[in-house]
CSV table of C-alpha atoms in Angstrom, one decimal:
chain,number,residue,atom,x,y,z
A,1324,MET,CA,185.5,113.9,-74.8
A,1325,LYS,CA,186.3,110.2,-75.4
A,1326,PRO,CA,184.8,108.9,-78.6
A,1327,ARG,CA,182.0,106.4,-78.6
A,1328,THR,CA,183.0,103.5,-80.8
A,1329,PHE,CA,180.8,100.6,-81.8
A,1330,THR,CA,181.4,96.9,-82.0
A,1331,ARG,CA,180.3,94.8,-84.9
A,1332,ARG,CA,177.5,93.3,-82.8
A,1333,GLN,CA,176.3,96.8,-81.6
A,1334,LEU,CA,176.2,98.1,-85.2
A,1335,PHE,CA,174.2,95.0,-86.3
A,1336,ALA,CA,171.8,95.6,-83.4
A,1337,ALA,CA,171.4,99.2,-84.4
A,1338,ALA,CA,170.2,98.1,-87.8
A,1339,ALA,CA,167.7,95.7,-86.3
A,1340,GLY,CA,164.1,96.3,-87.3
A,1341,GLY,CA,165.1,97.1,-90.9
A,1342,ALA,CA,164.3,95.1,-93.9
A,1343,LEU,CA,165.8,91.7,-94.4
A,1344,ALA,CA,168.5,91.4,-97.0
A,1345,ALA,CA,166.1,90.4,-99.8
A,1346,ALA,CA,163.7,93.2,-99.0
A,1347,ALA,CA,166.6,95.6,-98.9
A,1348,GLY,CA,167.6,94.5,-102.3
A,1349,ARG,CA,164.1,95.1,-103.6
A,1350,ALA,CA,164.0,98.5,-102.0
A,1351,ARG,CA,167.3,99.4,-103.7
A,1352,ALA,CA,166.1,98.0,-107.1
A,1353,ASP,CA,162.9,100.1,-106.8
A,1354,GLY,CA,164.9,103.2,-105.9
A,1355,GLY,CA,163.0,103.8,-102.7
A,1356,GLY,CA,163.2,103.3,-99.0
A,1357,ASN,CA,165.9,103.9,-96.5
A,1358,ASP,CA,167.7,100.6,-96.6
A,1359,TYR,CA,170.8,101.4,-94.5
A,1360,ASP,CA,172.4,98.2,-93.2
A,1361,ALA,CA,175.1,99.0,-90.6
A,1362,GLU,CA,176.6,95.5,-90.7
A,1363,ALA,CA,177.0,95.6,-94.5
A,1364,ASP,CA,177.6,99.3,-95.1
A,1365,LEU,CA,180.3,99.6,-92.4
A,1366,ARG,CA,182.2,96.5,-93.3
A,1367,ASN,CA,185.9,97.1,-92.8
A,1368,LEU,CA,185.2,100.7,-91.6
A,1369,ARG,CA,185.5,102.2,-88.2
A,1370,LEU,CA,182.7,104.5,-86.9
A,1371,ALA,CA,183.2,107.0,-84.1
A,1372,ASP,CA,180.5,109.3,-82.8
A,1373,LEU,CA,182.1,112.4,-81.4
A,1374,THR,CA,181.3,115.8,-80.0
A,1375,GLU,CA,183.7,118.8,-80.2
A,1376,GLY,CA,183.1,122.4,-79.5
A,1377,GLY,CA,179.4,121.7,-78.7
A,1378,ARG,CA,178.7,120.0,-82.1
A,1379,ARG,CA,178.3,116.4,-83.0
A,1380,PHE,CA,179.9,114.6,-85.9
A,1381,THR,CA,180.7,111.1,-87.0
A,1382,LEU,CA,184.2,110.0,-88.2
A,1383,ILE,CA,184.5,107.1,-90.5
A,1384,SER,CA,187.9,105.6,-91.4
A,1385,PRO,CA,189.1,102.4,-93.1
A,1386,ARG,CA,190.1,99.5,-90.8
A,1387,TYR,CA,192.8,98.5,-93.2
A,1388,GLN,CA,194.7,101.8,-92.9
A,1389,ASN,CA,198.4,101.6,-92.3
A,1390,ALA,CA,198.8,103.3,-88.9
A,1391,ASP,CA,202.0,104.9,-90.0
A,1392,LYS,CA,200.7,106.2,-93.3
A,1393,PRO,CA,198.3,109.2,-93.3
A,1394,ILE,CA,195.4,109.4,-95.6
A,1395,PRO,CA,193.3,112.2,-97.0
A,1396,LEU,CA,190.3,113.6,-95.1
A,1397,VAL,CA,186.9,114.6,-96.6
A,1398,VAL,CA,184.4,116.7,-94.7
A,1399,PHE,CA,180.9,116.0,-95.8
A,1400,LEU,CA,178.0,118.5,-95.2
A,1401,HIS,CA,174.4,117.3,-95.3
A,1402,GLY,CA,171.2,118.8,-96.6
A,1403,LEU,CA,168.3,120.9,-95.2
A,1404,GLY,CA,166.2,118.0,-93.9
A,1405,GLU,CA,168.7,117.1,-91.2
A,1406,THR,CA,169.5,120.6,-89.9
A,1407,THR,CA,167.0,120.4,-87.0
A,1408,ASN,CA,168.6,117.4,-85.2
A,1409,GLU,CA,172.2,116.8,-84.4
A,1410,ARG,CA,171.9,113.0,-84.5
A,1411,LEU,CA,170.2,113.1,-87.9
A,1412,GLY,CA,172.8,115.5,-89.3
A,1413,ALA,CA,175.8,113.6,-88.1
A,1414,TYR,CA,174.4,110.4,-89.6
A,1415,ALA,CA,172.8,111.7,-92.7
A,1416,TRP,CA,175.5,110.8,-95.1
A,1417,LEU,CA,175.8,107.4,-93.6
A,1418,GLU,CA,172.2,106.4,-93.1
A,1419,LYS,CA,170.3,108.4,-95.7
A,1420,TYR,CA,172.8,109.2,-98.5
A,1421,GLY,CA,174.5,105.8,-98.8
A,1422,LEU,CA,178.0,106.8,-97.9
A,1423,GLY,CA,179.0,103.4,-96.5
A,1424,LEU,CA,177.1,101.5,-99.3
A,1425,ALA,CA,179.0,103.6,-101.9
A,1426,TRP,CA,182.3,102.8,-100.2
A,1427,GLN,CA,181.6,99.1,-100.4
A,1428,ARG,CA,180.5,99.2,-104.0
A,1429,LEU,CA,183.6,101.1,-105.0
A,1430,LYS,CA,185.9,98.7,-103.0
A,1431,ARG,CA,184.2,95.7,-104.6
A,1432,ALA,CA,184.1,96.9,-108.2
A,1433,PRO,CA,182.8,96.4,-110.8
A,1434,ILE,CA,179.8,98.5,-109.8
A,1435,GLU,CA,176.4,97.0,-110.8
A,1436,ARG,CA,173.1,98.7,-111.0
A,1437,THR,CA,170.8,98.3,-108.0
A,1438,SER,CA,168.1,100.7,-109.2
A,1439,LYS,CA,165.6,100.4,-112.1
A,1440,ARG,CA,165.4,104.2,-112.4
A,1441,GLY,CA,168.3,104.6,-114.8
A,1442,GLU,CA,170.8,106.6,-112.9
A,1443,TRP,CA,173.6,104.8,-114.6
A,1444,THR,CA,173.9,105.0,-118.4
A,1445,ASP,CA,175.7,102.1,-120.0
A,1446,ALA,CA,178.5,104.4,-121.1
A,1447,ARG,CA,179.1,105.9,-117.7
A,1448,LEU,CA,179.0,102.6,-115.9
A,1449,ALA,CA,181.5,101.2,-118.3
A,1450,GLU,CA,183.7,104.2,-117.9
A,1451,VAL,CA,183.7,104.2,-114.1
A,1452,ASN,CA,184.3,100.4,-113.9
A,1453,ALA,CA,187.2,100.6,-116.4
A,1454,ASP,CA,188.8,103.4,-114.3
A,1455,LEU,CA,188.4,101.3,-111.1
A,1456,ALA,CA,189.9,98.3,-112.8
A,1457,ALA,CA,192.9,100.4,-113.7
A,1458,ARG,CA,193.1,102.3,-110.4
A,1459,PRO,CA,191.3,100.6,-107.5
A,1460,PHE,CA,189.5,102.7,-105.0
A,1461,ARG,CA,191.9,103.8,-102.2
A,1462,GLY,CA,189.6,105.6,-99.8
A,1463,PHE,CA,190.1,108.3,-97.1
A,1464,ALA,CA,188.8,109.3,-93.7
A,1465,MET,CA,185.3,110.9,-93.7
A,1466,ALA,CA,184.0,113.4,-91.2
A,1467,CYS,CA,180.3,114.1,-91.2
A,1468,PRO,CA,179.4,117.0,-88.9
A,1469,PHE,CA,176.0,118.3,-87.9
A,1470,MET,CA,175.3,121.5,-89.8
A,1471,PRO,CA,172.7,124.0,-88.6
A,1472,ASN,CA,170.6,125.9,-91.2
A,1473,PRO,CA,172.5,129.2,-91.5
A,1474,LYS,CA,170.5,132.5,-91.4
A,1475,GLY,CA,173.3,134.7,-92.7
A,1476,ALA,CA,176.9,135.7,-92.8
A,1477,PRO,CA,177.4,135.6,-89.0
A,1478,ASP,CA,176.2,131.9,-88.9
A,1479,HIS,CA,178.6,131.1,-91.7
A,1480,ASP,CA,181.5,132.8,-89.9
A,1481,ALA,CA,180.7,130.8,-86.7
A,1482,TYR,CA,180.5,127.5,-88.5
A,1483,ALA,CA,183.8,128.2,-90.4
A,1484,LYS,CA,185.4,128.9,-87.1
A,1485,TRP,CA,184.1,125.7,-85.6
A,1486,LEU,CA,185.4,123.7,-88.6
A,1487,GLU,CA,188.8,125.4,-88.3
A,1488,THR,CA,189.3,125.3,-84.5
A,1489,SER,CA,187.3,122.3,-83.4
A,1490,LEU,CA,186.4,119.8,-86.1
A,1491,LEU,CA,189.7,119.6,-88.1
A,1492,PRO,CA,192.0,119.5,-85.1
A,1493,ARG,CA,189.9,116.8,-83.4
A,1494,VAL,CA,189.8,114.6,-86.5
A,1495,ARG,CA,193.5,114.8,-86.8
A,1496,LYS,CA,193.9,113.9,-83.2
A,1497,GLU,CA,191.6,110.8,-83.6
A,1498,THR,CA,193.0,109.4,-86.8
A,1499,ASN,CA,196.1,109.6,-89.0
A,1500,VAL,CA,195.1,112.0,-91.8
A,1501,HIS,CA,197.2,114.5,-93.7
A,1502,GLY,CA,197.5,117.9,-92.0
A,1503,ASP,CA,197.8,119.9,-95.2
A,1504,ALA,CA,195.0,121.6,-97.2
A,1505,ALA,CA,196.1,119.8,-100.4
A,1506,ARG,CA,194.8,116.5,-99.1
A,1507,THR,CA,191.8,117.8,-97.1
A,1508,TYR,CA,188.6,118.0,-99.2
A,1509,LEU,CA,185.1,119.4,-98.8
A,1510,CYS,CA,181.9,118.0,-100.1
A,1511,GLY,CA,178.3,119.2,-99.6
A,1512,VAL,CA,174.9,118.2,-100.9
A,1513,SER,CA,172.0,120.5,-101.6
A,1514,LEU,CA,172.0,123.1,-98.7
A,1515,GLY,CA,175.3,121.5,-97.7
A,1516,GLY,CA,176.6,122.4,-101.2
A,1517,TYR,CA,175.8,126.0,-100.6
A,1518,VAL,CA,177.3,126.0,-97.1
A,1519,SER,CA,180.4,124.3,-98.4
A,1520,LEU,CA,180.9,127.0,-100.9
A,1521,GLU,CA,180.7,129.6,-98.1
A,1522,MET,CA,183.2,127.5,-96.1
A,1523,LEU,CA,185.5,127.2,-99.1
A,1524,THR,CA,185.6,131.0,-99.5
A,1525,ARG,CA,186.2,131.5,-95.8
A,1526,LEU,CA,188.8,128.8,-95.3
A,1527,PRO,CA,190.6,128.6,-98.6
A,1528,SER,CA,193.9,127.6,-96.9
A,1529,HIS,CA,192.2,124.6,-95.2
A,1530,PHE,CA,190.7,122.7,-98.2
A,1531,GLY,CA,192.4,121.6,-101.4
A,1532,ALA,CA,189.3,120.5,-103.4
A,1533,TRP,CA,185.6,120.9,-103.4
A,1534,ALA,CA,182.7,118.7,-104.6
A,1535,GLY,CA,179.2,120.3,-104.8
A,1536,VAL,CA,176.3,117.8,-105.2
A,1537,GLN,CA,173.0,119.3,-106.4
A,1538,THR,CA,174.2,122.5,-104.9
A,1539,ALA,CA,171.4,124.8,-103.7
A,1540,ILE,CA,172.3,128.3,-104.8
A,1541,GLY,CA,170.5,130.8,-106.9
A,1542,THR,CA,171.9,131.2,-110.5
A,1543,TRP,CA,172.5,134.9,-109.7
A,1544,ALA,CA,175.0,133.9,-107.0
A,1545,ALA,CA,177.3,131.9,-109.4
A,1546,GLU,CA,179.3,134.9,-110.5
A,1547,GLY,CA,180.1,136.0,-107.0
A,1548,TYR,CA,181.2,132.6,-105.9
A,1549,ALA,CA,183.5,132.2,-108.9
A,1550,GLN,CA,185.1,135.6,-108.2
A,1551,ARG,CA,185.7,134.7,-104.5
A,1552,ILE,CA,187.1,131.2,-105.3
A,1553,GLU,CA,189.3,132.5,-108.1
A,1554,LYS,CA,190.7,135.2,-105.7
A,1555,ALA,CA,191.5,132.5,-103.1
A,1556,GLY,CA,193.4,130.4,-105.6
A,1557,PRO,CA,192.6,127.5,-108.0
A,1558,LYS,CA,191.8,124.0,-106.8
A,1559,PRO,CA,190.0,121.0,-108.3
A,1560,MET,CA,186.2,121.4,-108.2
A,1561,LEU,CA,183.3,119.0,-109.0
A,1562,LEU,CA,179.8,120.2,-109.9
A,1563,LEU,CA,177.6,117.1,-109.7
A,1564,THR,CA,173.9,117.5,-110.6
A,1565,SER,CA,171.1,115.5,-112.2
A,1566,THR,CA,168.8,115.8,-115.1
A,1567,LEU,CA,165.7,116.5,-112.9
A,1568,ASP,CA,167.5,118.4,-110.1
A,1569,HIS,CA,165.6,121.7,-109.5
A,1570,TRP,CA,169.1,123.3,-108.8
A,1571,LYS,CA,170.6,122.0,-112.1
A,1572,THR,CA,170.7,125.4,-113.7
A,1573,SER,CA,172.6,126.7,-110.7
A,1574,SER,CA,175.3,124.1,-111.1
A,1575,GLU,CA,175.4,124.9,-114.8
A,1576,ALA,CA,175.7,128.7,-114.1
A,1577,LEU,CA,178.5,128.1,-111.7
A,1578,ALA,CA,180.3,125.9,-114.2
A,1579,ALA,CA,179.9,128.6,-116.8
A,1580,ALA,CA,181.4,131.2,-114.4
A,1581,PHE,CA,184.3,128.9,-113.8
A,1582,THR,CA,184.8,128.3,-117.5
A,1583,ALA,CA,184.9,132.0,-118.2
A,1584,ARG,CA,187.8,132.3,-115.8
A,1585,ALA,CA,189.6,129.2,-117.0
A,1586,MET,CA,189.1,127.7,-113.5
A,1587,LYS,CA,189.7,123.9,-113.4
A,1588,HIS,CA,186.4,122.1,-112.7
A,1589,GLU,CA,184.2,119.2,-113.8
A,1590,LEU,CA,180.5,119.4,-114.5
A,1591,ARG,CA,178.7,116.0,-114.4
A,1592,VAL,CA,175.0,115.6,-115.0
A,1593,VAL,CA,173.6,112.2,-113.9
A,1594,PRO,CA,170.1,111.0,-114.9
A,1595,GLY,CA,167.6,111.3,-112.1
A,1596,PRO,CA,165.8,113.6,-109.6
A,1597,HIS,CA,166.9,115.5,-106.5
A,1598,ASP,CA,166.3,112.9,-103.9
A,1599,GLN,CA,168.0,110.5,-101.5
A,1600,PRO,CA,167.6,107.3,-103.7
A,1601,TRP,CA,169.5,109.1,-106.4
A,1602,LEU,CA,172.3,109.7,-103.9
A,1603,ARG,CA,172.3,106.1,-102.7
A,1604,GLU,CA,172.4,104.7,-106.3
A,1605,ALA,CA,174.8,107.0,-108.1
A,1606,GLY,CA,175.4,110.5,-106.6
A,1607,THR,CA,177.4,109.4,-103.6
A,1608,ILE,CA,179.4,106.9,-105.6
A,1609,GLU,CA,180.2,109.6,-108.2
A,1610,SER,CA,181.3,112.0,-105.4
A,1611,LEU,CA,183.6,109.4,-103.7
A,1612,HIS,CA,185.0,108.3,-107.0
A,1613,TRP,CA,186.0,111.8,-108.0
A,1614,LEU,CA,187.5,112.6,-104.6
A,1615,ASP,CA,189.5,109.4,-104.7
A,1616,ARG,CA,191.0,110.3,-108.1
A,1617,LEU,CA,192.6,113.5,-106.8
A,1618,ASP,CA,196.3,113.8,-106.8
A,1619,ARG,CA,197.7,112.8,-103.4
A,1620,SER,CA,201.2,114.1,-103.8
A,1621,GLU,CA,202.2,116.8,-101.3
A,1622,GLY,CA,200.8,120.1,-102.2
């Protein structure tokens, strides 16, 4: 199926009816409201709305990409709230979790606080900005597929097969991304963090790194995931949670299981709750920043 692409004017029209720039700024400062602005958040980015193998996904890539030079690919899985509607799921990271906004803030560092809730400590903000000053954000292609709510192993198997045989081949046909696992990454939030773990254990030869954001698993499951991932082979892993995340102990349990096996990983706890404003202010930026720091040499 031919991808649907959007002109700058169409994207601006799609955002019509939202708050004006000043109101959007206030919403961000207060840490509330869905203040997605297509015109601003997709600046210098291409958006394609695609369907492959019966499922919808969005593909976001940088306009400044050298056509002859492939870039890494990140597959982003969304949370529970968007599992009932393909359009909501395919656009969740972009419209609700601040994916485009995070990209713009990283590209135009230094990052400044836009929330009064305290997601950024002085020390962490200084650390990220110093790192970005030394190594500017490079970017990658981002595939955001709809993800149904799985009911068990057969659903996980079917979704893994779709990722392997439909999503990844289609993305590599649409844009110039690396074809190896070493530069193909997986990131999931909440329910998507859980599903991404299931995908990682089923497709270890397809993904070279994993980022779990407020991952929704039981603490009892941590040991089993660590065993399965260790068996599949080591790879960089990020466990990103927050101080008031109701799944925080699960990320900590998984980190402890990784540590016991000397498996390379990073556990980061950011101030704040388990909600979308937290993602838009800090969670998505932290995820993109970590993914962008990964070694891009051939694996």
